[in-house]
Amino acid sequence: MNFYFSEEQNRLREAVAAYAKIAGADPQRDVEERDSEFSWDVLSALGEKGWTGVIVPEEYGGMGKGAMEYTIIMEETAKELVYGPQNLIQAQQGLLAVGTEEQKRKWLPELAKGKIMAAQAISEPDAGSSFQNIQTTAVKDGNEWVLNGLKVHINLGKEAQLMMVLAKTDKGLTEFLVDKDSKGIRYEKQDPIGLRSAPMYDVYFEDCRIPADTVLGREGRGIETFMAIFKLSRLGVASQLIGIARGCLDHAVSFTKSRKVGENRVSDFQGIQWIIAKLTSELEAAKLARNQAAWLHDQKVNHNLETSIAKYLAGVVADETVNKAFTLTGSHACYRNRPYDRYVREVKSLLAGGGSSEVMLNNVAREILRPSYHY
């Protein structure tokens, strides 16, 4: 395995970083954060550059790249607290993994260009990682399915033209492709602490009728479909956490190098240096774990273990970094017009995305306790 980016990947990283720095400095981002509004201009710009279709094959209008390029885009945008195409990638991965040719041709071109948004509707009031508690139902009625139920914590639910909904049928949990224009969908906007530029909704399905051919994958095999999506998308969340940790650490370290205490700078003190060294070491470890999992995905090798480790390590270092930033900067971090407040809120929200740290540890334990596993 090569732990270094190729020249092409480095050019992509530099281009995304340059764009994200400009987009992140736009005062409109502050308005979106305050009011919890989506950055449609960012989506349009990402689409024009092709980055919203990074994993989509060229025949469907995408870049035809892999997980490594996807994680680059997610990390560099998150570093500047700018929307990255996570929701789109999740939908694209589901369609590519188990969608029919008709479903791919209907949805992938517009998703790849960033012309429409997508959302995942899985969580319910009593069902997060515990899928057996899902209560949303889909009942076959002639050549239609009838959806009823409530989904919660749905980022970009109302903005999404396409929603992937996990529901129970007679054969078990099944994933459905639901068009926003379907009748019987109602949204209630929520007020989350983080990820506010990806507005969150509770979504009600009330006798919502959708065509019979909207099943994604096979009826009753919704867990397989879910895993086909989230094995990759967890790398996106890990990359967001890594990007935020990088951005936060950059700000905090710059402060320690410029702030004087008597004849010394804050960065001259060994206690401060140890914090910086420890966070940097943990951040590099998380990046290497993420890169390994992305590389395995692109080699079409099973990466359940590696992805769970990457997401866990990214969460640990991001959480520690946003907390230690207050140690490094003291009271100077305790103002709303500085980025540390948002770094904390974004990390706390992302820690639950794609499965909490505890769920990741469960996944790791399950993999290494298999009879076939060897250290």
mmCIF file of C-alpha atoms in Angstrom:
data_model
loop_
_atom_site.group_PDB
_atom_site.id
_atom_site.type_symbol
_atom_site.label_atom_id
_atom_site.label_comp_id
_atom_site.label_asym_id
_atom_site.label_seq_id
_atom_site.Cartn_x
_atom_site.Cartn_y
_atom_site.Cartn_z
ATOM 1 C CA MET A 1 0.000 0.000 0.000
ATOM 2 C CA ASN A 2 1.172 3.513 -0.803
ATOM 3 C CA PHE A 3 0.470 5.860 2.101
ATOM 4 C CA TYR A 4 1.036 8.942 -0.046
ATOM 5 C CA PHE A 5 -1.358 10.694 -2.401
ATOM 6 C CA SER A 6 -0.627 10.548 -6.120
ATOM 7 C CA GLU A 7 0.170 13.739 -8.012
ATOM 8 C CA GLU A 8 -3.409 13.828 -9.287
ATOM 9 C CA GLN A 9 -4.805 13.368 -5.784
ATOM 10 C CA ASN A 10 -2.556 16.109 -4.444
ATOM 11 C CA ARG A 11 -3.791 18.471 -7.155
ATOM 12 C CA LEU A 12 -7.354 17.638 -6.150
ATOM 13 C CA ARG A 13 -6.524 18.257 -2.481
ATOM 14 C CA GLU A 14 -4.964 21.630 -3.265
ATOM 15 C CA ALA A 15 -7.899 22.667 -5.456
ATOM 16 C CA VAL A 16 -10.519 21.680 -2.879
ATOM 17 C CA ALA A 17 -8.556 23.352 -0.074
ATOM 18 C CA ALA A 18 -8.252 26.588 -2.054
ATOM 19 C CA TYR A 19 -11.959 26.658 -2.874
ATOM 20 C CA ALA A 20 -13.027 25.741 0.678
ATOM 21 C CA LYS A 21 -10.902 28.505 2.174
ATOM 22 C CA ILE A 22 -12.663 31.107 0.028
ATOM 23 C CA ALA A 23 -16.125 29.624 0.541
ATOM 24 C CA GLY A 24 -15.601 29.304 4.290
ATOM 25 C CA ALA A 25 -14.698 32.992 4.583
ATOM 26 C CA ASP A 26 -17.915 34.112 2.880
ATOM 27 C CA PRO A 27 -20.126 35.976 5.423
ATOM 28 C CA GLN A 28 -23.066 33.990 4.048
ATOM 29 C CA ARG A 29 -21.720 30.967 5.939
ATOM 30 C CA ASP A 30 -22.372 32.796 9.224
ATOM 31 C CA VAL A 31 -25.967 33.466 8.185
ATOM 32 C CA GLU A 32 -26.505 29.810 7.270
ATOM 33 C CA GLU A 33 -25.004 28.701 10.574
ATOM 34 C CA ARG A 34 -27.197 31.093 12.556
ATOM 35 C CA ASP A 35 -30.438 30.297 10.744
ATOM 36 C CA SER A 36 -29.664 26.654 9.907
ATOM 37 C CA GLU A 37 -29.924 27.086 6.148
ATOM 38 C CA PHE A 38 -28.327 24.995 3.422
ATOM 39 C CA SER A 39 -25.464 26.358 1.284
ATOM 40 C CA TRP A 40 -27.021 26.008 -2.157
ATOM 41 C CA ASP A 41 -24.285 28.141 -3.706
ATOM 42 C CA VAL A 42 -21.630 25.790 -2.326
ATOM 43 C CA LEU A 43 -23.471 22.765 -3.706
ATOM 44 C CA SER A 44 -23.655 24.444 -7.110
ATOM 45 C CA ALA A 45 -19.938 25.285 -7.065
ATOM 46 C CA LEU A 46 -18.954 21.769 -6.013
ATOM 47 C CA GLY A 47 -21.164 20.399 -8.780
ATOM 48 C CA GLU A 48 -19.606 22.630 -11.427
ATOM 49 C CA LYS A 49 -16.172 21.356 -10.407
ATOM 50 C CA GLY A 50 -17.372 17.753 -10.600
ATOM 51 C CA TRP A 51 -16.691 17.058 -6.930
ATOM 52 C CA THR A 52 -20.283 16.124 -6.104
ATOM 53 C CA GLY A 53 -19.931 13.136 -8.434
ATOM 54 C CA VAL A 54 -16.493 11.978 -7.368
ATOM 55 C CA ILE A 55 -17.354 8.257 -7.056
ATOM 56 C CA VAL A 56 -19.885 8.126 -9.899
ATOM 57 C CA PRO A 57 -18.643 6.446 -13.108
ATOM 58 C CA GLU A 58 -18.203 8.720 -16.097
ATOM 59 C CA GLU A 59 -21.028 6.977 -17.978
ATOM 60 C CA TYR A 60 -23.438 8.453 -15.407
ATOM 61 C CA GLY A 61 -21.849 11.908 -15.440
ATOM 62 C CA GLY A 62 -19.355 11.542 -12.604
ATOM 63 C CA MET A 63 -15.590 11.753 -12.124
ATOM 64 C CA GLY A 64 -15.144 7.988 -11.910
ATOM 65 C CA LYS A 65 -12.771 8.209 -8.950
ATOM 66 C CA GLY A 66 -12.679 6.294 -5.674
ATOM 67 C CA ALA A 67 -12.844 6.443 -1.914
ATOM 68 C CA MET A 68 -9.481 8.194 -1.590
ATOM 69 C CA GLU A 69 -10.629 11.171 -3.664
ATOM 70 C CA TYR A 70 -13.944 11.203 -1.802
ATOM 71 C CA THR A 71 -12.180 11.433 1.570
ATOM 72 C CA ILE A 72 -9.928 14.218 0.283
ATOM 73 C CA ILE A 73 -12.959 16.319 -0.657
ATOM 74 C CA MET A 74 -14.698 15.656 2.658
ATOM 75 C CA GLU A 75 -11.611 16.450 4.750
ATOM 76 C CA GLU A 76 -10.657 19.678 3.010
ATOM 77 C CA THR A 77 -14.177 21.108 3.006
ATOM 78 C CA ALA A 78 -14.703 20.200 6.675
ATOM 79 C CA LYS A 79 -11.441 21.907 7.629
ATOM 80 C CA GLU A 80 -12.995 25.220 6.557
ATOM 81 C CA LEU A 81 -16.440 24.334 7.978
ATOM 82 C CA VAL A 82 -17.917 24.187 4.479
ATOM 83 C CA TYR A 83 -20.544 21.721 3.269
ATOM 84 C CA GLY A 84 -19.071 18.578 1.713
ATOM 85 C CA PRO A 85 -21.176 16.285 -0.504
ATOM 86 C CA GLN A 86 -21.675 13.569 2.135
ATOM 87 C CA ASN A 87 -25.417 13.143 1.562
ATOM 88 C CA LEU A 88 -24.901 12.855 -2.178
ATOM 89 C CA ILE A 89 -22.138 10.275 -1.849
ATOM 90 C CA GLN A 90 -24.300 8.109 0.412
ATOM 91 C CA ALA A 91 -27.100 8.055 -2.153
ATOM 92 C CA GLN A 92 -24.709 7.453 -5.037
ATOM 93 C CA GLN A 93 -23.026 4.565 -3.234
ATOM 94 C CA GLY A 94 -26.378 2.912 -2.540
ATOM 95 C CA LEU A 95 -27.445 3.194 -6.155
ATOM 96 C CA LEU A 96 -24.094 1.971 -7.463
ATOM 97 C CA ALA A 97 -24.001 -0.968 -5.059
ATOM 98 C CA VAL A 98 -27.522 -2.366 -5.389
ATOM 99 C CA GLY A 99 -29.592 -0.115 -7.665
ATOM 100 C CA THR A 100 -31.161 -1.279 -10.905
ATOM 101 C CA GLU A 101 -29.935 0.146 -14.174
ATOM 102 C CA GLU A 102 -33.165 2.161 -14.452
ATOM 103 C CA GLN A 103 -32.678 3.600 -10.971
ATOM 104 C CA LYS A 104 -29.073 4.525 -11.711
ATOM 105 C CA ARG A 105 -29.944 6.305 -14.945
ATOM 106 C CA LYS A 106 -32.827 8.138 -13.321
ATOM 107 C CA TRP A 107 -30.945 9.486 -10.307
ATOM 108 C CA LEU A 108 -27.160 9.347 -10.708
ATOM 109 C CA PRO A 109 -26.608 12.038 -13.379
ATOM 110 C CA GLU A 110 -28.431 14.740 -11.435
ATOM 111 C CA LEU A 111 -26.860 13.664 -8.128
ATOM 112 C CA ALA A 112 -23.400 13.624 -9.697
ATOM 113 C CA LYS A 113 -23.806 17.179 -10.996
ATOM 114 C CA GLY A 114 -25.101 18.477 -7.673
ATOM 115 C CA LYS A 115 -28.365 19.462 -9.320
ATOM 116 C CA ILE A 116 -30.424 17.768 -6.596
ATOM 117 C CA MET A 117 -29.883 16.797 -2.961
ATOM 118 C CA ALA A 118 -30.371 13.393 -1.315
ATOM 119 C CA ALA A 119 -30.988 12.252 2.261
ATOM 120 C CA GLN A 120 -30.944 9.069 4.321
ATOM 121 C CA ALA A 121 -34.014 8.408 6.489
ATOM 122 C CA ILE A 122 -33.141 5.673 8.976
ATOM 123 C CA SER A 123 -33.338 6.870 12.606
ATOM 124 C CA GLU A 124 -36.634 6.886 14.507
ATOM 125 C CA PRO A 125 -37.610 8.023 18.022
ATOM 126 C CA ASP A 126 -36.909 4.504 19.368
ATOM 127 C CA ALA A 127 -34.517 3.225 16.703
ATOM 128 C CA GLY A 128 -30.978 4.408 16.075
ATOM 129 C CA SER A 129 -28.424 1.644 15.721
ATOM 130 C CA SER A 130 -31.084 -0.835 16.905
ATOM 131 C CA PHE A 131 -32.772 -1.580 13.590
ATOM 132 C CA GLN A 132 -35.108 -4.142 15.148
ATOM 133 C CA ASN A 133 -37.024 -1.226 16.700
ATOM 134 C CA ILE A 134 -37.866 0.417 13.372
ATOM 135 C CA GLN A 135 -41.603 1.064 13.176
ATOM 136 C CA THR A 136 -41.985 2.716 9.756
ATOM 137 C CA THR A 137 -43.941 0.350 7.500
ATOM 138 C CA ALA A 138 -44.317 -0.176 3.763
ATOM 139 C CA VAL A 139 -47.380 -2.126 2.616
ATOM 140 C CA LYS A 140 -47.836 -3.317 -0.968
ATOM 141 C CA ASP A 141 -51.052 -2.092 -2.595
ATOM 142 C CA GLY A 142 -51.318 -3.082 -6.238
ATOM 143 C CA ASN A 143 -48.431 -1.502 -8.132
ATOM 144 C CA GLU A 144 -47.582 0.844 -5.252
ATOM 145 C CA TRP A 145 -46.102 0.807 -1.760
ATOM 146 C CA VAL A 146 -47.758 2.771 1.041
ATOM 147 C CA LEU A 147 -45.349 4.243 3.592
ATOM 148 C CA ASN A 148 -46.322 5.221 7.133
ATOM 149 C CA GLY A 149 -44.036 6.275 9.944
ATOM 150 C CA LEU A 150 -41.768 8.903 11.453
ATOM 151 C CA LYS A 151 -38.058 9.403 10.781
ATOM 152 C CA VAL A 152 -35.955 11.729 12.966
ATOM 153 C CA HIS A 153 -32.541 13.474 12.788
ATOM 154 C CA ILE A 154 -32.723 13.667 8.975
ATOM 155 C CA ASN A 155 -30.142 16.127 7.690
ATOM 156 C CA LEU A 156 -31.316 17.906 4.523
ATOM 157 C CA GLY A 157 -34.591 15.978 4.578
ATOM 158 C CA LYS A 158 -36.680 18.775 3.130
ATOM 159 C CA GLU A 159 -33.972 19.929 0.714
ATOM 160 C CA ALA A 160 -33.563 16.408 -0.700
ATOM 161 C CA GLN A 161 -35.288 15.501 -3.947
ATOM 162 C CA LEU A 162 -34.420 11.867 -3.242
ATOM 163 C CA MET A 163 -34.795 10.245 0.165
ATOM 164 C CA MET A 164 -33.650 6.715 0.967
ATOM 165 C CA VAL A 165 -36.071 5.344 3.546
ATOM 166 C CA LEU A 166 -35.631 2.186 5.618
ATOM 167 C CA ALA A 167 -38.996 0.578 6.407
ATOM 168 C CA LYS A 168 -40.526 -2.766 7.402
ATOM 169 C CA THR A 169 -42.347 -4.933 4.875
ATOM 170 C CA ASP A 170 -43.747 -8.446 5.209
ATOM 171 C CA LYS A 171 -40.308 -9.768 4.236
ATOM 172 C CA GLY A 172 -38.342 -7.567 6.642
ATOM 173 C CA LEU A 173 -36.451 -4.290 6.535
ATOM 174 C CA THR A 174 -36.302 -2.803 3.055
ATOM 175 C CA GLU A 175 -34.805 0.387 1.623
ATOM 176 C CA PHE A 176 -36.934 2.556 -0.650
ATOM 177 C CA LEU A 177 -36.166 5.419 -3.033
ATOM 178 C CA VAL A 178 -38.693 8.142 -2.256
ATOM 179 C CA ASP A 179 -39.142 11.165 -4.517
ATOM 180 C CA LYS A 180 -39.802 14.425 -2.666
ATOM 181 C CA ASP A 181 -42.787 15.061 -4.948
ATOM 182 C CA SER A 182 -44.594 12.008 -3.564
ATOM 183 C CA LYS A 183 -47.768 12.919 -1.697
ATOM 184 C CA GLY A 184 -48.012 12.241 2.027
ATOM 185 C CA ILE A 185 -44.648 13.612 3.251
ATOM 186 C CA ARG A 186 -44.499 16.214 6.011
ATOM 187 C CA TYR A 187 -41.433 17.916 7.509
ATOM 188 C CA GLU A 188 -40.772 19.505 10.894
ATOM 189 C CA LYS A 189 -37.532 21.487 11.066
ATOM 190 C CA GLN A 190 -35.414 20.959 14.172
ATOM 191 C CA ASP A 191 -32.853 23.156 15.925
ATOM 192 C CA PRO A 192 -29.617 21.121 16.347
ATOM 193 C CA ILE A 193 -26.455 22.379 18.011
ATOM 194 C CA GLY A 194 -24.199 21.335 15.136
ATOM 195 C CA LEU A 195 -24.220 20.686 11.384
ATOM 196 C CA ARG A 196 -26.599 23.606 11.131
ATOM 197 C CA SER A 197 -25.746 24.282 7.482
ATOM 198 C CA ALA A 198 -27.245 20.847 6.779
ATOM 199 C CA PRO A 199 -30.702 21.547 8.289
ATOM 200 C CA MET A 200 -32.260 18.728 10.307
ATOM 201 C CA TYR A 201 -35.852 17.538 10.127
ATOM 202 C CA ASP A 202 -38.309 15.061 11.503
ATOM 203 C CA VAL A 203 -40.017 13.519 8.475
ATOM 204 C CA TYR A 204 -43.535 12.081 8.615
ATOM 205 C CA PHE A 205 -44.813 9.602 6.053
ATOM 206 C CA GLU A 206 -48.613 9.560 6.092
ATOM 207 C CA ASP A 207 -50.095 7.127 3.560
ATOM 208 C CA CYS A 208 -47.248 8.096 1.242
ATOM 209 C CA ARG A 209 -47.649 6.204 -2.041
ATOM 210 C CA ILE A 210 -44.586 5.340 -4.099
ATOM 211 C CA PRO A 211 -44.187 3.123 -7.196
ATOM 212 C CA ALA A 212 -43.493 -0.598 -6.848
ATOM 213 C CA ASP A 213 -40.104 -0.264 -8.555
ATOM 214 C CA THR A 214 -38.668 2.050 -5.889
ATOM 215 C CA VAL A 215 -37.222 -0.763 -3.754
ATOM 216 C CA LEU A 216 -33.447 -0.275 -3.509
ATOM 217 C CA GLY A 217 -31.787 -3.675 -3.541
ATOM 218 C CA ARG A 218 -33.930 -6.624 -2.493
ATOM 219 C CA GLU A 219 -37.062 -6.584 -0.365
ATOM 220 C CA GLY A 220 -36.281 -7.749 3.152
ATOM 221 C CA ARG A 221 -32.537 -7.197 2.694
ATOM 222 C CA GLY A 222 -32.416 -3.591 3.856
ATOM 223 C CA ILE A 223 -29.559 -4.217 6.275
ATOM 224 C CA GLU A 224 -27.384 -5.381 3.377
ATOM 225 C CA THR A 225 -28.251 -2.206 1.502
ATOM 226 C CA PHE A 226 -27.513 -0.095 4.568
ATOM 227 C CA MET A 227 -24.091 -1.702 5.002
ATOM 228 C CA ALA A 228 -23.274 -1.263 1.308
ATOM 229 C CA ILE A 229 -23.801 2.473 1.844
ATOM 230 C CA PHE A 230 -22.310 3.037 5.276
ATOM 231 C CA LYS A 231 -19.089 1.068 4.897
ATOM 232 C CA LEU A 232 -18.033 3.832 2.541
ATOM 233 C CA SER A 233 -19.886 6.811 3.987
ATOM 234 C CA ARG A 234 -18.327 6.270 7.433
ATOM 235 C CA LEU A 235 -15.028 7.160 5.786
ATOM 236 C CA GLY A 236 -16.614 10.458 4.806
ATOM 237 C CA VAL A 237 -17.611 11.159 8.408
ATOM 238 C CA ALA A 238 -14.133 10.153 9.593
ATOM 239 C CA SER A 239 -12.694 12.595 7.061
ATOM 240 C CA GLN A 240 -14.961 15.379 8.287
ATOM 241 C CA LEU A 241 -13.785 14.764 11.854
ATOM 242 C CA ILE A 242 -10.150 14.763 10.711
ATOM 243 C CA GLY A 243 -10.668 17.973 8.741
ATOM 244 C CA ILE A 244 -12.268 19.753 11.690
ATOM 245 C CA ALA A 245 -9.478 18.565 13.996
ATOM 246 C CA ARG A 246 -6.916 19.945 11.542
ATOM 247 C CA GLY A 247 -8.682 23.289 11.273
ATOM 248 C CA CYS A 248 -9.077 23.621 15.025
ATOM 249 C CA LEU A 249 -5.479 22.641 15.735
ATOM 250 C CA ASP A 250 -4.194 25.085 13.109
ATOM 251 C CA HIS A 251 -6.035 27.955 14.788
ATOM 252 C CA ALA A 252 -4.946 26.969 18.280
ATOM 253 C CA VAL A 253 -1.289 26.386 17.408
ATOM 254 C CA SER A 254 -1.100 29.711 15.552
ATOM 255 C CA PHE A 255 -2.372 31.390 18.714
ATOM 256 C CA THR A 256 0.260 29.696 20.914
ATOM 257 C CA LYS A 257 3.041 30.854 18.589
ATOM 258 C CA SER A 258 1.888 34.479 18.554
ATOM 259 C CA ARG A 259 0.684 34.965 22.139
ATOM 260 C CA LYS A 260 3.347 36.202 24.551
ATOM 261 C CA VAL A 261 3.462 35.501 28.280
ATOM 262 C CA GLY A 262 6.185 37.656 29.763
ATOM 263 C CA GLU A 263 9.325 37.031 27.722
ATOM 264 C CA ASN A 264 8.008 33.749 26.332
ATOM 265 C CA ARG A 265 5.405 32.663 23.851
ATOM 266 C CA VAL A 266 2.745 30.209 24.924
ATOM 267 C CA SER A 267 4.284 27.620 22.581
ATOM 268 C CA ASP A 268 7.593 27.813 24.499
ATOM 269 C CA PHE A 269 6.158 25.937 27.484
ATOM 270 C CA GLN A 270 6.776 22.195 27.546
ATOM 271 C CA GLY A 271 3.259 21.418 28.775
ATOM 272 C CA ILE A 272 1.818 23.191 25.738
ATOM 273 C CA GLN A 273 4.286 21.483 23.402
ATOM 274 C CA TRP A 274 3.272 18.066 24.715
ATOM 275 C CA ILE A 275 -0.403 18.783 24.032
ATOM 276 C CA ILE A 276 0.390 19.857 20.470
ATOM 277 C CA ALA A 277 2.652 16.852 19.895
ATOM 278 C CA LYS A 278 0.104 14.403 21.278
ATOM 279 C CA LEU A 279 -2.768 15.788 19.194
ATOM 280 C CA THR A 280 -0.636 15.857 16.042
ATOM 281 C CA SER A 281 0.445 12.241 16.590
ATOM 282 C CA GLU A 282 -3.134 11.079 17.115
ATOM 283 C CA LEU A 283 -4.286 13.038 14.077
ATOM 284 C CA GLU A 284 -1.638 11.429 11.873
ATOM 285 C CA ALA A 285 -2.658 7.979 13.152
ATOM 286 C CA ALA A 286 -6.303 8.674 12.319
ATOM 287 C CA LYS A 287 -5.367 9.875 8.823
ATOM 288 C CA LEU A 288 -3.307 6.760 8.149
ATOM 289 C CA ALA A 289 -6.133 4.496 9.359
ATOM 290 C CA ARG A 290 -8.588 6.389 7.143
ATOM 291 C CA ASN A 291 -6.268 6.180 4.140
ATOM 292 C CA GLN A 292 -5.805 2.440 4.648
ATOM 293 C CA ALA A 293 -9.560 1.850 4.750
ATOM 294 C CA ALA A 294 -10.096 4.033 1.664
ATOM 295 C CA TRP A 295 -7.329 2.193 -0.189
ATOM 296 C CA LEU A 296 -8.879 -1.178 0.703
ATOM 297 C CA HIS A 297 -12.248 0.039 -0.571
ATOM 298 C CA ASP A 298 -10.699 1.074 -3.866
ATOM 299 C CA GLN A 299 -9.011 -2.343 -4.113
ATOM 300 C CA LYS A 300 -12.441 -3.942 -3.546
ATOM 301 C CA VAL A 301 -11.162 -5.641 -0.381
ATOM 302 C CA ASN A 302 -13.357 -6.027 2.713
ATOM 303 C CA HIS A 303 -12.722 -3.107 5.049
ATOM 304 C CA ASN A 304 -15.301 -3.466 7.827
ATOM 305 C CA LEU A 305 -12.601 -3.555 10.511
ATOM 306 C CA GLU A 306 -10.441 -0.808 9.051
ATOM 307 C CA THR A 307 -13.347 1.576 8.473
ATOM 308 C CA SER A 308 -14.612 1.157 12.036
ATOM 309 C CA ILE A 309 -11.106 1.761 13.394
ATOM 310 C CA ALA A 310 -10.713 4.858 11.209
ATOM 311 C CA LYS A 311 -14.009 6.348 12.289
ATOM 312 C CA TYR A 312 -13.267 5.588 15.949
ATOM 313 C CA LEU A 313 -9.774 7.117 15.879
ATOM 314 C CA ALA A 314 -10.995 10.179 13.968
ATOM 315 C CA GLY A 315 -13.706 10.737 16.558
ATOM 316 C CA VAL A 316 -11.287 10.391 19.464
ATOM 317 C CA VAL A 317 -8.747 12.877 18.115
ATOM 318 C CA ALA A 318 -11.390 15.371 16.941
ATOM 319 C CA ASP A 319 -13.121 15.340 20.322
ATOM 320 C CA GLU A 320 -9.833 15.730 22.176
ATOM 321 C CA THR A 321 -8.630 18.477 19.840
ATOM 322 C CA VAL A 322 -11.691 20.700 20.199
ATOM 323 C CA ASN A 323 -11.514 20.305 23.972
ATOM 324 C CA LYS A 324 -7.755 20.915 24.245
ATOM 325 C CA ALA A 325 -8.079 24.014 22.062
ATOM 326 C CA PHE A 326 -9.463 25.742 25.132
ATOM 327 C CA THR A 327 -6.368 24.705 27.096
ATOM 328 C CA LEU A 328 -4.089 26.042 24.383
ATOM 329 C CA THR A 329 -5.895 29.379 23.971
ATOM 330 C CA GLY A 330 -7.528 29.942 27.349
ATOM 331 C CA SER A 331 -10.305 32.506 27.495
ATOM 332 C CA HIS A 332 -9.571 33.621 23.931
ATOM 333 C CA ALA A 333 -11.527 30.592 22.659
ATOM 334 C CA CYS A 334 -14.620 31.468 24.698
ATOM 335 C CA TYR A 335 -16.247 33.839 22.219
ATOM 336 C CA ARG A 336 -18.892 33.180 19.607
ATOM 337 C CA ASN A 337 -17.051 35.217 16.970
ATOM 338 C CA ARG A 338 -14.184 32.725 17.034
ATOM 339 C CA PRO A 339 -14.420 29.278 15.444
ATOM 340 C CA TYR A 340 -13.866 27.084 18.513
ATOM 341 C CA ASP A 341 -17.517 27.131 19.546
ATOM 342 C CA ARG A 342 -18.553 25.759 16.173
ATOM 343 C CA TYR A 343 -15.718 23.232 16.079
ATOM 344 C CA VAL A 344 -17.040 21.742 19.328
ATOM 345 C CA ARG A 345 -20.645 21.620 18.110
ATOM 346 C CA GLU A 346 -19.749 20.127 14.735
ATOM 347 C CA VAL A 347 -17.657 17.377 16.332
ATOM 348 C CA LYS A 348 -20.324 16.471 18.886
ATOM 349 C CA SER A 349 -22.832 16.090 16.054
ATOM 350 C CA LEU A 350 -20.498 14.117 13.783
ATOM 351 C CA LEU A 351 -19.542 11.673 16.535
ATOM 352 C CA ALA A 352 -23.014 10.139 16.169
ATOM 353 C CA GLY A 353 -22.979 10.194 12.365
ATOM 354 C CA GLY A 354 -22.687 6.725 10.863
ATOM 355 C CA GLY A 355 -22.515 5.170 14.321
ATOM 356 C CA SER A 356 -21.135 6.381 17.640
ATOM 357 C CA SER A 357 -17.637 5.596 18.932
ATOM 358 C CA GLU A 358 -19.144 2.836 21.050
ATOM 359 C CA VAL A 359 -20.815 1.293 17.995
ATOM 360 C CA MET A 360 -17.467 1.447 16.186
ATOM 361 C CA LEU A 361 -15.788 -0.376 19.084
ATOM 362 C CA ASN A 362 -18.499 -3.019 18.925
ATOM 363 C CA ASN A 363 -17.790 -3.430 15.212
ATOM 364 C CA VAL A 364 -14.051 -3.749 15.840
ATOM 365 C CA ALA A 365 -14.581 -6.333 18.576
ATOM 366 C CA ARG A 366 -16.962 -8.331 16.375
ATOM 367 C CA GLU A 367 -14.396 -8.467 13.570
ATOM 368 C CA ILE A 368 -11.376 -9.449 15.656
ATOM 369 C CA LEU A 369 -13.321 -12.085 17.616
ATOM 370 C CA ARG A 370 -14.222 -13.972 14.449
ATOM 371 C CA PRO A 371 -12.565 -17.437 14.352
ATOM 372 C CA SER A 372 -10.842 -16.512 11.080
ATOM 373 C CA TYR A 373 -9.185 -13.349 12.436
ATOM 374 C CA HIS A 374 -5.405 -13.361 13.018
ATOM 375 C CA TYR A 375 -3.227 -10.553 14.344
#
